[in-house]
PDB file of C-alpha atoms and ligand atoms in Angstrom:
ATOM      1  CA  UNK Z   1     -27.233  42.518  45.738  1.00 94.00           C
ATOM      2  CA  UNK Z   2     -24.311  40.822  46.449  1.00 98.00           C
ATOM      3  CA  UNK Z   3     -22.079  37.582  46.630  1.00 98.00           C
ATOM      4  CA  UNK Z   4     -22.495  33.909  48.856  1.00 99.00           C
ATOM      5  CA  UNK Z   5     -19.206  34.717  51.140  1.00 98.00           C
ATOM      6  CA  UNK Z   6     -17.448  31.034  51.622  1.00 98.00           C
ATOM      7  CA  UNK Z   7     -15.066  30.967  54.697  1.00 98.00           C
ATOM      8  CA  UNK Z   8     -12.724  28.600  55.896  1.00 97.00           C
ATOM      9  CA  UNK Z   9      -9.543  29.108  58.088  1.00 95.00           C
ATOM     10  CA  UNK Z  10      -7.505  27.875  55.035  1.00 93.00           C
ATOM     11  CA  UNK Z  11      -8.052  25.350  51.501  1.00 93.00           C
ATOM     12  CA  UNK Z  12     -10.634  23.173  53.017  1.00 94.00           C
ATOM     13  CA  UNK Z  13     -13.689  25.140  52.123  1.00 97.00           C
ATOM     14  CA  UNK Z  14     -12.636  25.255  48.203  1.00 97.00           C
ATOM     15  CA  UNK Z  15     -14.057  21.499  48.546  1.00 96.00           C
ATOM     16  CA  UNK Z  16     -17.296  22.581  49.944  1.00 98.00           C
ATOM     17  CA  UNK Z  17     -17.547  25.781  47.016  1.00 98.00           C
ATOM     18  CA  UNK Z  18     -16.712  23.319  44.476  1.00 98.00           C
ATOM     19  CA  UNK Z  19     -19.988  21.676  45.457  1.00 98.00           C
ATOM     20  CA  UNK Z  20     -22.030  24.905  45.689  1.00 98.00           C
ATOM     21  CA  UNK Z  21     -20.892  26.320  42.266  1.00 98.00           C
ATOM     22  CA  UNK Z  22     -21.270  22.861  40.494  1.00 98.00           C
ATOM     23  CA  UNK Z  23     -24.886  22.795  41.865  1.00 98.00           C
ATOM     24  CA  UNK Z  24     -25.489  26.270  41.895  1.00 98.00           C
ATOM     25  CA  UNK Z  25     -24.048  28.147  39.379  1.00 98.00           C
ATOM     26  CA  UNK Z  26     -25.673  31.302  38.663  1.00 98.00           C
ATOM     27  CA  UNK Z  27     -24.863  32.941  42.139  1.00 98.00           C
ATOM     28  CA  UNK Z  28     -21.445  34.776  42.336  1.00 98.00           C
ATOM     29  CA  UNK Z  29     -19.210  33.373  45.720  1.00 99.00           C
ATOM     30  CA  UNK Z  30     -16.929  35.215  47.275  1.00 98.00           C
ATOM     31  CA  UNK Z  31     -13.710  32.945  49.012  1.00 98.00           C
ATOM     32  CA  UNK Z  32     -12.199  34.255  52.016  1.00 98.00           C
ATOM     33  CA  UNK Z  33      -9.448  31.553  53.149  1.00 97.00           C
ATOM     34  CA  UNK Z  34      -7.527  32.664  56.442  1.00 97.00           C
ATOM     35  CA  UNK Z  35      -4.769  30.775  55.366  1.00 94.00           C
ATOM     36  CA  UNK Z  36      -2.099  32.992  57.299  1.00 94.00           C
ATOM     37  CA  UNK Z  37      -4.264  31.876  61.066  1.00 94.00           C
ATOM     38  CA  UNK Z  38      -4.805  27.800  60.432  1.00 92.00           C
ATOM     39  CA  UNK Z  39      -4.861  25.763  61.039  1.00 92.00           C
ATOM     40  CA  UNK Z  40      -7.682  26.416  63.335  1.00 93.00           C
ATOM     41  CA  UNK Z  41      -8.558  23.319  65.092  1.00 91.00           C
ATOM     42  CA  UNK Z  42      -6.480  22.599  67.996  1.00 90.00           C
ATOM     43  CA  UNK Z  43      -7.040  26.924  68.924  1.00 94.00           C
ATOM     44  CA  UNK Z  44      -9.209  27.626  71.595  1.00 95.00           C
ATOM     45  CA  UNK Z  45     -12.931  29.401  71.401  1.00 94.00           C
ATOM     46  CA  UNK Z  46     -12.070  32.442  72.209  1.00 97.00           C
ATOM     47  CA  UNK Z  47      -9.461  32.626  69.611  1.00 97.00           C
ATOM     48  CA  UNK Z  48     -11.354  30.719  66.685  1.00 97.00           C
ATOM     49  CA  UNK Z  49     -14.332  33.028  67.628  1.00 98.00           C
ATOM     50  CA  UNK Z  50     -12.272  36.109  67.568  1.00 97.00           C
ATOM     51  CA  UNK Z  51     -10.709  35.413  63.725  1.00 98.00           C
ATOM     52  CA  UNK Z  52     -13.978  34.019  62.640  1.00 98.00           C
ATOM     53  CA  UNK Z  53     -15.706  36.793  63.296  1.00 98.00           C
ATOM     54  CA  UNK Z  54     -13.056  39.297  62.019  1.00 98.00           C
ATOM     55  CA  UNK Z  55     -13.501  37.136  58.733  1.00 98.00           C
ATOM     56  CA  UNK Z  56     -17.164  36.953  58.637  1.00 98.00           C
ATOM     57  CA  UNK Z  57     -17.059  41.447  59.323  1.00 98.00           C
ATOM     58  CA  UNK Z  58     -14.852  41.332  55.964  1.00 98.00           C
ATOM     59  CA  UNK Z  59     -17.354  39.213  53.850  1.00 98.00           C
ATOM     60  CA  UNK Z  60     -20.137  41.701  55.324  1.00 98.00           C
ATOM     61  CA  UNK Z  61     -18.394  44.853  54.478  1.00 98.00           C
ATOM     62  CA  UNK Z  62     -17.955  43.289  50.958  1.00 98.00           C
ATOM     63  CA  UNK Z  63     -21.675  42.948  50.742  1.00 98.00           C
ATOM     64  CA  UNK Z  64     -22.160  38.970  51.179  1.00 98.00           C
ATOM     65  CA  UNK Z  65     -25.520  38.888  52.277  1.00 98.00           C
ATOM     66  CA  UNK Z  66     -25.183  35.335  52.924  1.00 98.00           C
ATOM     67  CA  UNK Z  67     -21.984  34.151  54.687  1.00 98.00           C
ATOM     68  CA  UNK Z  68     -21.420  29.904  54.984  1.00 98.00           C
ATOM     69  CA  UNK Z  69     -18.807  29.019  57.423  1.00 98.00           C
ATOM     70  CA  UNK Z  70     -17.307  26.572  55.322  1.00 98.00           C
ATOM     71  CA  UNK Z  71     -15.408  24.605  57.862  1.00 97.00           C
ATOM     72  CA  UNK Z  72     -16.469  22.356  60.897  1.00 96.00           C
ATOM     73  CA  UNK Z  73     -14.294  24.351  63.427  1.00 95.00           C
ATOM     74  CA  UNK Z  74     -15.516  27.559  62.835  1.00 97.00           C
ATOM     75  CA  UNK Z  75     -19.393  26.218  62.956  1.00 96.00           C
ATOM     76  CA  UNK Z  76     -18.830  24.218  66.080  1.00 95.00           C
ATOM     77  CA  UNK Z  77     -16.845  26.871  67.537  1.00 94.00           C
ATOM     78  CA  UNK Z  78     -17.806  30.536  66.829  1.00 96.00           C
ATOM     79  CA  UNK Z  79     -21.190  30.268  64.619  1.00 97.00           C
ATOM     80  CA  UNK Z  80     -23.856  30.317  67.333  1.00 96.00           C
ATOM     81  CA  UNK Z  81     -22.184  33.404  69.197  1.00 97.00           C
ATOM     82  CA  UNK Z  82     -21.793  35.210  65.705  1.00 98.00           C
ATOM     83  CA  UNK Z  83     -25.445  34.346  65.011  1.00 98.00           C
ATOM     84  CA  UNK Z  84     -27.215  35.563  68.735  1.00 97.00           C
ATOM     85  CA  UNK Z  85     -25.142  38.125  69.474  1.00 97.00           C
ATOM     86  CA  UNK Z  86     -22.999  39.808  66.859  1.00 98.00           C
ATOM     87  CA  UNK Z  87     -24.917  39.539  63.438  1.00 97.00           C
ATOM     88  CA  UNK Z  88     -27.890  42.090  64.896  1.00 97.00           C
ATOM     89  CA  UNK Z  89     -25.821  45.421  65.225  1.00 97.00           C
ATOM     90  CA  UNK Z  90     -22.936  43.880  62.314  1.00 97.00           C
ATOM     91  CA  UNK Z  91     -25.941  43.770  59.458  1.00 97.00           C
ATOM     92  CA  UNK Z  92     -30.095  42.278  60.737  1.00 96.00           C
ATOM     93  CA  UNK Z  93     -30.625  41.273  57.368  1.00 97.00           C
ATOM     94  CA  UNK Z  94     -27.571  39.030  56.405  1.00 98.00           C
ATOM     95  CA  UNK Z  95     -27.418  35.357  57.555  1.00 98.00           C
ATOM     96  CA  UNK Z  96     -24.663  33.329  58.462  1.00 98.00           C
ATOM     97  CA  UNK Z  97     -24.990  29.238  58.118  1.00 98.00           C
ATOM     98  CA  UNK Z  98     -22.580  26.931  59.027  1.00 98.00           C
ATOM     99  CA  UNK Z  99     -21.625  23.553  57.685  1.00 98.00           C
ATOM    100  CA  UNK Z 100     -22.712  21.329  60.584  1.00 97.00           C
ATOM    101  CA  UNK Z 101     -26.495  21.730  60.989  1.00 97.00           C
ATOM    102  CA  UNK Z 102     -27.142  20.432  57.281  1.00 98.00           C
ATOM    103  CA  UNK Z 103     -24.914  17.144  58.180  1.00 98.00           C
ATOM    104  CA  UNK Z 104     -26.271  16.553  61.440  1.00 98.00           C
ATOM    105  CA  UNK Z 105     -29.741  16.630  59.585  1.00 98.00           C
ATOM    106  CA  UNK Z 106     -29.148  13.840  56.740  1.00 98.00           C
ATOM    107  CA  UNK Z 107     -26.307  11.837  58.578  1.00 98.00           C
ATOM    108  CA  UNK Z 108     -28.027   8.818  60.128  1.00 98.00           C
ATOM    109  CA  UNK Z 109     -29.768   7.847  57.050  1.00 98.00           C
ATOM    110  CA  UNK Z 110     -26.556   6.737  55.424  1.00 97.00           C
ATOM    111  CA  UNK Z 111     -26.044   4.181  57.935  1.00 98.00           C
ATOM    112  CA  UNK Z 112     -28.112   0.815  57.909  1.00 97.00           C
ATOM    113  CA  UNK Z 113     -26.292  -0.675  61.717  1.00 97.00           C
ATOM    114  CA  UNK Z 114     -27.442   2.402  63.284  1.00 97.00           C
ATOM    115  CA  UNK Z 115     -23.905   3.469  64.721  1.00 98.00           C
ATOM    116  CA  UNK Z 116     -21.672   5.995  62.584  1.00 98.00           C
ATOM    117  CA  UNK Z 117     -17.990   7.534  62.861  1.00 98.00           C
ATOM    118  CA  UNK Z 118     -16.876  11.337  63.150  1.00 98.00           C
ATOM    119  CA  UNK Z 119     -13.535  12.374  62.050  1.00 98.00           C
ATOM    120  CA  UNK Z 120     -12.632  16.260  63.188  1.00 97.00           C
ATOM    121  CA  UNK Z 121      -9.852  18.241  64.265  1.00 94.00           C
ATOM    122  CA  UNK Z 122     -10.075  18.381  68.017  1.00 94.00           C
ATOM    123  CA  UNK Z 123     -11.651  21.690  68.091  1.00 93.00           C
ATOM    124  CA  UNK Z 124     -14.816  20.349  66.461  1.00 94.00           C
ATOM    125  CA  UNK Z 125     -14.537  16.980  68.594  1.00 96.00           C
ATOM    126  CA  UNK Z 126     -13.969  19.010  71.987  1.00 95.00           C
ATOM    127  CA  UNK Z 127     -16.945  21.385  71.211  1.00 94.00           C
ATOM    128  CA  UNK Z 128     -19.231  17.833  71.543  1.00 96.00           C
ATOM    129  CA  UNK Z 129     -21.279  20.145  68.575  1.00 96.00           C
ATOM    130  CA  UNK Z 130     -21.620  16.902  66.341  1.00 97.00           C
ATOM    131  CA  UNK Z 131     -23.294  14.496  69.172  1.00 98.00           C
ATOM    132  CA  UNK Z 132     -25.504  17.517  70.577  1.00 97.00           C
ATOM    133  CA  UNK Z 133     -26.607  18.035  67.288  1.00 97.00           C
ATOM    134  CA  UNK Z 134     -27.271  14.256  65.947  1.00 98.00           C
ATOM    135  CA  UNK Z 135     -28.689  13.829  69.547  1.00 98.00           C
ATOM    136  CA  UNK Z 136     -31.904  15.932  68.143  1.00 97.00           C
ATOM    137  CA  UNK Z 137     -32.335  14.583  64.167  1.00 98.00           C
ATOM    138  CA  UNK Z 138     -31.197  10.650  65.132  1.00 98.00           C
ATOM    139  CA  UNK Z 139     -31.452  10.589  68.996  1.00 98.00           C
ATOM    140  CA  UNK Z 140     -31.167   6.377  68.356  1.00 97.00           C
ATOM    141  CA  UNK Z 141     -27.954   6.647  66.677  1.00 98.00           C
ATOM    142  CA  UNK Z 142     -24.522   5.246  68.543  1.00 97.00           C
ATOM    143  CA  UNK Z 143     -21.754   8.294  67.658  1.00 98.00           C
ATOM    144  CA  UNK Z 144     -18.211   7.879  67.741  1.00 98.00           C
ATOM    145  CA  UNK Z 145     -15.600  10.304  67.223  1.00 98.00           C
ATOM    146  CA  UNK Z 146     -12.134  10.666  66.957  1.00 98.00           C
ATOM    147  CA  UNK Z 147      -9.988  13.768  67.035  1.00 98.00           C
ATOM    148  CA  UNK Z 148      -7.262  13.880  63.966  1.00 97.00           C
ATOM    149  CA  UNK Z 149      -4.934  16.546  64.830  1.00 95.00           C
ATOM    150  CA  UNK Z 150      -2.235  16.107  62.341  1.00 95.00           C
ATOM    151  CA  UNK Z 151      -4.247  15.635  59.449  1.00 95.00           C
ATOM    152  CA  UNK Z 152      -5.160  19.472  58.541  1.00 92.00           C
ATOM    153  CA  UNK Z 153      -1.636  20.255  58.436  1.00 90.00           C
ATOM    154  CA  UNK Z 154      -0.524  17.349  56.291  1.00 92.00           C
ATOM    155  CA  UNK Z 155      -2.950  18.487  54.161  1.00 90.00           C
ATOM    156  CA  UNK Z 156      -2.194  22.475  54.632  1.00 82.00           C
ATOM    157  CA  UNK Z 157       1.721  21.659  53.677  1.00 84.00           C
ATOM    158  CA  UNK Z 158       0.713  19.234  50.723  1.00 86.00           C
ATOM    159  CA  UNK Z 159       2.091  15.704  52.191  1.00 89.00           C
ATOM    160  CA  UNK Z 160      -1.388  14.211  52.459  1.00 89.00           C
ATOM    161  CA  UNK Z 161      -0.403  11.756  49.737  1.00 88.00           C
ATOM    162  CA  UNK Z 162       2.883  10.648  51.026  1.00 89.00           C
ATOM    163  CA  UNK Z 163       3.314   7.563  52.939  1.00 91.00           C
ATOM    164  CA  UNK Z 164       4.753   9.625  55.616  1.00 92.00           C
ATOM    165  CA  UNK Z 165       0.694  10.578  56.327  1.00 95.00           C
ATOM    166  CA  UNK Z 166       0.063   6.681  56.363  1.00 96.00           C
ATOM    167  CA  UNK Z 167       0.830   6.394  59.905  1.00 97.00           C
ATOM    168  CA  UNK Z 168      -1.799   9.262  61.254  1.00 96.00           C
ATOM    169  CA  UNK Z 169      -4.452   8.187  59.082  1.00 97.00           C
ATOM    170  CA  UNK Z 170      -4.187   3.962  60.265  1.00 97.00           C
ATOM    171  CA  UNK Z 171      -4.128   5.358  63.538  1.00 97.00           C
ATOM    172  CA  UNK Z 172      -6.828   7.207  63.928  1.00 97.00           C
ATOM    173  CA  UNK Z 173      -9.000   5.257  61.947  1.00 97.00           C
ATOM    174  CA  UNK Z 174      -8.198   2.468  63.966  1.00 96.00           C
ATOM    175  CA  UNK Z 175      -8.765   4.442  67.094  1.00 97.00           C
ATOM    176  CA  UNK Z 176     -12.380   5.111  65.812  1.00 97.00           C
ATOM    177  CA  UNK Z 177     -13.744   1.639  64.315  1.00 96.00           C
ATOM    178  CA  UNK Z 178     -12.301   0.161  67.855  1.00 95.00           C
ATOM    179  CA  UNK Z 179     -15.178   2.134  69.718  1.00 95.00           C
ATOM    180  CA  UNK Z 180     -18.291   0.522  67.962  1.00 91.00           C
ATOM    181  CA  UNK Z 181     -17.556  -2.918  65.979  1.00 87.00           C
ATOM    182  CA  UNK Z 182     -21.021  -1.526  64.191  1.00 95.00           C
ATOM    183  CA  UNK Z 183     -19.282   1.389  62.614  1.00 97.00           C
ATOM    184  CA  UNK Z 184     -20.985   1.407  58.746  1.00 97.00           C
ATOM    185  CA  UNK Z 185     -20.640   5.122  58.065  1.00 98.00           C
ATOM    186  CA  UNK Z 186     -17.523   7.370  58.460  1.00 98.00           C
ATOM    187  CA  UNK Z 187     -18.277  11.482  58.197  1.00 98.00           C
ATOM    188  CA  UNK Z 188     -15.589  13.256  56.941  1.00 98.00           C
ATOM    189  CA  UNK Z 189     -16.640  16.366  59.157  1.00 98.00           C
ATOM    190  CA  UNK Z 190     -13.455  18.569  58.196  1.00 96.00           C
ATOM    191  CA  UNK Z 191     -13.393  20.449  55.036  1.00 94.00           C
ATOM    192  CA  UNK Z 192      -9.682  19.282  54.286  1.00 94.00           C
ATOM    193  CA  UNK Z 193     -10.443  15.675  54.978  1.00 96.00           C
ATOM    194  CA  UNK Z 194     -11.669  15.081  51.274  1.00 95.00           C
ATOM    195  CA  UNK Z 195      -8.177  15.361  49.918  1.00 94.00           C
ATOM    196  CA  UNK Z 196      -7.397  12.146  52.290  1.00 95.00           C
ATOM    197  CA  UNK Z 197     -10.391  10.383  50.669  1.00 95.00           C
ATOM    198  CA  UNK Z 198      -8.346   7.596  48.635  1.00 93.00           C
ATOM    199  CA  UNK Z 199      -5.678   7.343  51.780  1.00 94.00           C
ATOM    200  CA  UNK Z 200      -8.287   6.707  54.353  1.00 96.00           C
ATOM    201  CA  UNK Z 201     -10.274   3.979  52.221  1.00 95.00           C
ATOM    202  CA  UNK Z 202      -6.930   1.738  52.157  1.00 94.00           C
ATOM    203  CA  UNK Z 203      -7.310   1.681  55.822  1.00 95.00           C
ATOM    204  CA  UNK Z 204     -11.462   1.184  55.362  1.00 95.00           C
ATOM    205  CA  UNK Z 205     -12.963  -1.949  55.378  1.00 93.00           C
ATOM    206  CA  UNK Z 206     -15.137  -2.159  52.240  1.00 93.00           C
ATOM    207  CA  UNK Z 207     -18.403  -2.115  53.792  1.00 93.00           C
ATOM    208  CA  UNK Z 208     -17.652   1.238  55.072  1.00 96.00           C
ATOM    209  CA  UNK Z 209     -19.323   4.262  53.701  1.00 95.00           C
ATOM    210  CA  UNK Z 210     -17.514   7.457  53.350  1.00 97.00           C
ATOM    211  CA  UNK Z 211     -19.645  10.361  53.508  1.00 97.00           C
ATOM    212  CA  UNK Z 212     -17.914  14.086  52.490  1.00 95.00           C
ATOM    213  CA  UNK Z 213     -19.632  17.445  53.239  1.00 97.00           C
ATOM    214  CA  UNK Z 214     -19.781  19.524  49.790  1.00 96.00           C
ATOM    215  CA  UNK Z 215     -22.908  17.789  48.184  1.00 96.00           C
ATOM    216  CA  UNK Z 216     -24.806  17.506  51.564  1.00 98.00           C
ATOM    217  CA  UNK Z 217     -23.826  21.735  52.059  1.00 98.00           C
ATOM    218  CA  UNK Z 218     -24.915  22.450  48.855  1.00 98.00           C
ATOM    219  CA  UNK Z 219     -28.203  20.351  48.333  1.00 98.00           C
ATOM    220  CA  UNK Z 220     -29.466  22.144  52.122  1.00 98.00           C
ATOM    221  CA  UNK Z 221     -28.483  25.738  50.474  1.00 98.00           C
ATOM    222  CA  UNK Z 222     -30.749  24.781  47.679  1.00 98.00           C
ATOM    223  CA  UNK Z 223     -33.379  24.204  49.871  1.00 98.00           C
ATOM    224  CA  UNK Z 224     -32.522  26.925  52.064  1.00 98.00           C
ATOM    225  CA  UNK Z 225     -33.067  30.017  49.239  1.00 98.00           C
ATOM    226  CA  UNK Z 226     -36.352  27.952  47.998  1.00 98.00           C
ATOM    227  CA  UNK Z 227     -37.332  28.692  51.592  1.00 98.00           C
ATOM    228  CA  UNK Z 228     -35.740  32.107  51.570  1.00 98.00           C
ATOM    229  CA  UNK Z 229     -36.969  34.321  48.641  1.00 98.00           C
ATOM    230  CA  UNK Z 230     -35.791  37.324  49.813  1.00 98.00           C
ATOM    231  CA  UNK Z 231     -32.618  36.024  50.904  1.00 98.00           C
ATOM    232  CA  UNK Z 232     -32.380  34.336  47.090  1.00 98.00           C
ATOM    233  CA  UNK Z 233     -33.219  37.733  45.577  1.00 98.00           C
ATOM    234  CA  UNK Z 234     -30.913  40.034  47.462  1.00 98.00           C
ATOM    235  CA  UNK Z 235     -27.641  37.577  45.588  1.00 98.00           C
ATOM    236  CA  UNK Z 236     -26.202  38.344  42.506  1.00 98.00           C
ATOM    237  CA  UNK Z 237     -25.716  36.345  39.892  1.00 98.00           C
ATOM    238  CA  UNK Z 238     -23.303  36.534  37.342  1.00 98.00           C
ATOM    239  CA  UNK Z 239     -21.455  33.285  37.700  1.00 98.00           C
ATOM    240  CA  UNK Z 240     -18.432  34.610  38.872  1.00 98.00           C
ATOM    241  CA  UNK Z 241     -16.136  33.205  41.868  1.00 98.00           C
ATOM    242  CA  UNK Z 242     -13.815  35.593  43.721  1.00 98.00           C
ATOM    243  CA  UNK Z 243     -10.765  34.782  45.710  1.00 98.00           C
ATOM    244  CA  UNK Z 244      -8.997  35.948  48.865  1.00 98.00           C
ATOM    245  CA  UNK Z 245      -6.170  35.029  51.436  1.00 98.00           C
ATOM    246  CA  UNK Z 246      -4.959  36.484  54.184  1.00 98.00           C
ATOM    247  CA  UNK Z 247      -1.181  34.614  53.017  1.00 96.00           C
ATOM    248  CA  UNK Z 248       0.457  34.758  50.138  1.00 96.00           C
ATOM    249  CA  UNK Z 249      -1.677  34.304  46.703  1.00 98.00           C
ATOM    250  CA  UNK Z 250       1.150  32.497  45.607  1.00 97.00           C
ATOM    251  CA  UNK Z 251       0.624  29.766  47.267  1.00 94.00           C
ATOM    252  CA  UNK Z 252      -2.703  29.778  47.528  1.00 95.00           C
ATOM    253  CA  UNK Z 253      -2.999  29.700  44.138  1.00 97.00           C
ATOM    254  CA  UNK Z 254      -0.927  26.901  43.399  1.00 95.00           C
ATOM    255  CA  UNK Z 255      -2.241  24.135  46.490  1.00 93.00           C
ATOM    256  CA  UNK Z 256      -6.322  25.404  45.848  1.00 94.00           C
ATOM    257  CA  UNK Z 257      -6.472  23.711  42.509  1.00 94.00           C
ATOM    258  CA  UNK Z 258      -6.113  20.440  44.234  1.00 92.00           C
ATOM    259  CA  UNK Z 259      -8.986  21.916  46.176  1.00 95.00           C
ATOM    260  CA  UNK Z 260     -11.138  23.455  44.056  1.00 97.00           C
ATOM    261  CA  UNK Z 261     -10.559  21.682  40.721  1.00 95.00           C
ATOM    262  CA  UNK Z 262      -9.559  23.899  38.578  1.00 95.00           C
ATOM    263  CA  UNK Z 263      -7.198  26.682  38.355  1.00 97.00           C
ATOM    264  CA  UNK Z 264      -7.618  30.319  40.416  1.00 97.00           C
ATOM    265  CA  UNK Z 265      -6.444  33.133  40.658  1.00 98.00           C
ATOM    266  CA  UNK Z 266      -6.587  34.980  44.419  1.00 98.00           C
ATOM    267  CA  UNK Z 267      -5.937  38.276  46.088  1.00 98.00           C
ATOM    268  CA  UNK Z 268      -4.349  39.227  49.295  1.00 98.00           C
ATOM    269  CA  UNK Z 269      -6.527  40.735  52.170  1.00 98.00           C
ATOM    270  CA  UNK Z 270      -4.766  41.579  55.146  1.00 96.00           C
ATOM    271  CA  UNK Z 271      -7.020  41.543  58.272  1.00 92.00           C
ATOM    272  CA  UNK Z 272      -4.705  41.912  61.184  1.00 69.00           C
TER     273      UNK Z 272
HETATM  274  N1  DGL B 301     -11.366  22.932  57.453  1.00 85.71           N
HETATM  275  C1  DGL B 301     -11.678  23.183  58.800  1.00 85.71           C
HETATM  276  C2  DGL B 301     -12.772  22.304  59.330  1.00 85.71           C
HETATM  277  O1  DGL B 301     -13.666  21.933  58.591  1.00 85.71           O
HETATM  278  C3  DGL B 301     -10.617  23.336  59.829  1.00 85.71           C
HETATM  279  C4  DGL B 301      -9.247  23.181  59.606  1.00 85.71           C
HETATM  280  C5  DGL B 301      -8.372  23.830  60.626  1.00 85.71           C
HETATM  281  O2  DGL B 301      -8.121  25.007  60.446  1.00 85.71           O
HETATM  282  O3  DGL B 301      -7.952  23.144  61.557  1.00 85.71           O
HETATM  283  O4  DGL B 301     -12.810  22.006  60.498  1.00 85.71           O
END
């Protein structure tokens, strides 16, 4: 028995745990945020590969027997290779799930024009992960996307909110609604971009939908362990949420409540 392991390369998965524990409480979770290595989206495969999988050998040796790569870069980037060739001889009987699959399943049915936006650091954009994936759930759907580099670190050094981010979120959302006028959906497919919710809807027109991951993650885990009975009854559940960064807890603790909530308190892992 053991915990859900949550990874992300920094904050931006507290805002897809949020949505887990609120829907599922009972299970204990287990946050490992590589906050000393992101960001992680402009890095290239082999690295985000390499660091993902050191994290993901960390959750296992803590006894996750579930692991969800809680950010878009990691999934796009290092998920499939962790799942067909490393996760075998690491432990057969864990899983690791990603955040990308469960969005690419539901996406097209919150758009009504039939054409929909991607936002993503350019790791996740460059992979092409999103449009393969759409490609098989909504093969009729028009897909645009649009890199944001500079948005995980405005949100990584807490100036998301200033004006000074004003300028790289009107430009990229203006980048993207230029390449379909029919644009009725945008996906927020980067764990940090919820925090840039409120900045990127002054720059939305109305009719716009913004979709986030967390509830979408969480309702497909649901589903997932009612498929999975042995995977549900090999997690423990006491309720409890555990917290770990490879920088200092410090700060960790003080930028994750903006993440997560509410207030945590984290330990230090060092993994390099
Ligand atoms: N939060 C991550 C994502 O969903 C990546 C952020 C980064 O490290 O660049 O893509």
């Amino acid at each position: 028995m053991g915990p859900i392991g949550v990874f992300d390369s920094g904050y931006g998965g507290l805002t897809i745990l949020r949505e887990l524990v609120n829907k599922l409480p009972a299970y204990d979770y287990l946050y490992l945020g590589d906050n000393a290595r992101a960001p992680y989206g402009n890095r290239s495969f082999e690295t985000v590969y390499r660091y993902t999988l050191q994290c993901v050998k960390w959750l296992l040796e803590k006894d996750c027997p579930l692991i969800i790569l809680a950010c878009n870069t990691a999934s796009a980037k290092a998920l499939r290779s962790i799942q067909q060739q490393d996760l075998a001889s690491l432990n057969p009987t864990a899983r690791v799930l990603g955040v990308l699959r469960p969005t690419t399943e539901v996406i097209g049915n919150y758009s009504t024009t039939g054409s929909i936006g991607i936002l993503a650091t350019s790791g996740t954009v460059q992979s092409g992960s999103y449009l393969l994936e759409i490609e098989k759930f909504f093969p009729e759907l028009n897909v645009a996307q649009e890199a944001c580099p500079m948005w995980v670190p405005l949100v990584e050094n807490g100036e998301h909110l200033g004006d000074g981010a004003d300028y790289f979120i009107k430009k990229h959302i203006d980048n993207l609604l230029q390449q379909h006028t029919q644009i009725d959906t945008l996906l927020l497919a980067c764990t940090h971009y919820p925090l840039l919710k409120d900045k990127i809807r002054q720059f939305l027109p109305d009719s716009v939908n913004l979709v986030s991951q967390g509830e979408i993650v969480a309702e497909s885990l649901q589903e997932y362990l009612g498929r999975h009975p042995e995977m549900e009854s090999s997690l423990s559940k006491n309720g409890k949420q555990r917290f770990y960064t490879t920088d200092s807890t410090q700060d960790f603790d003080a930028k994750a409540v903006s993440f997560f909530g509410s207030a945590i308190t984290s330990k230090h892992v060092d993994l390099q």
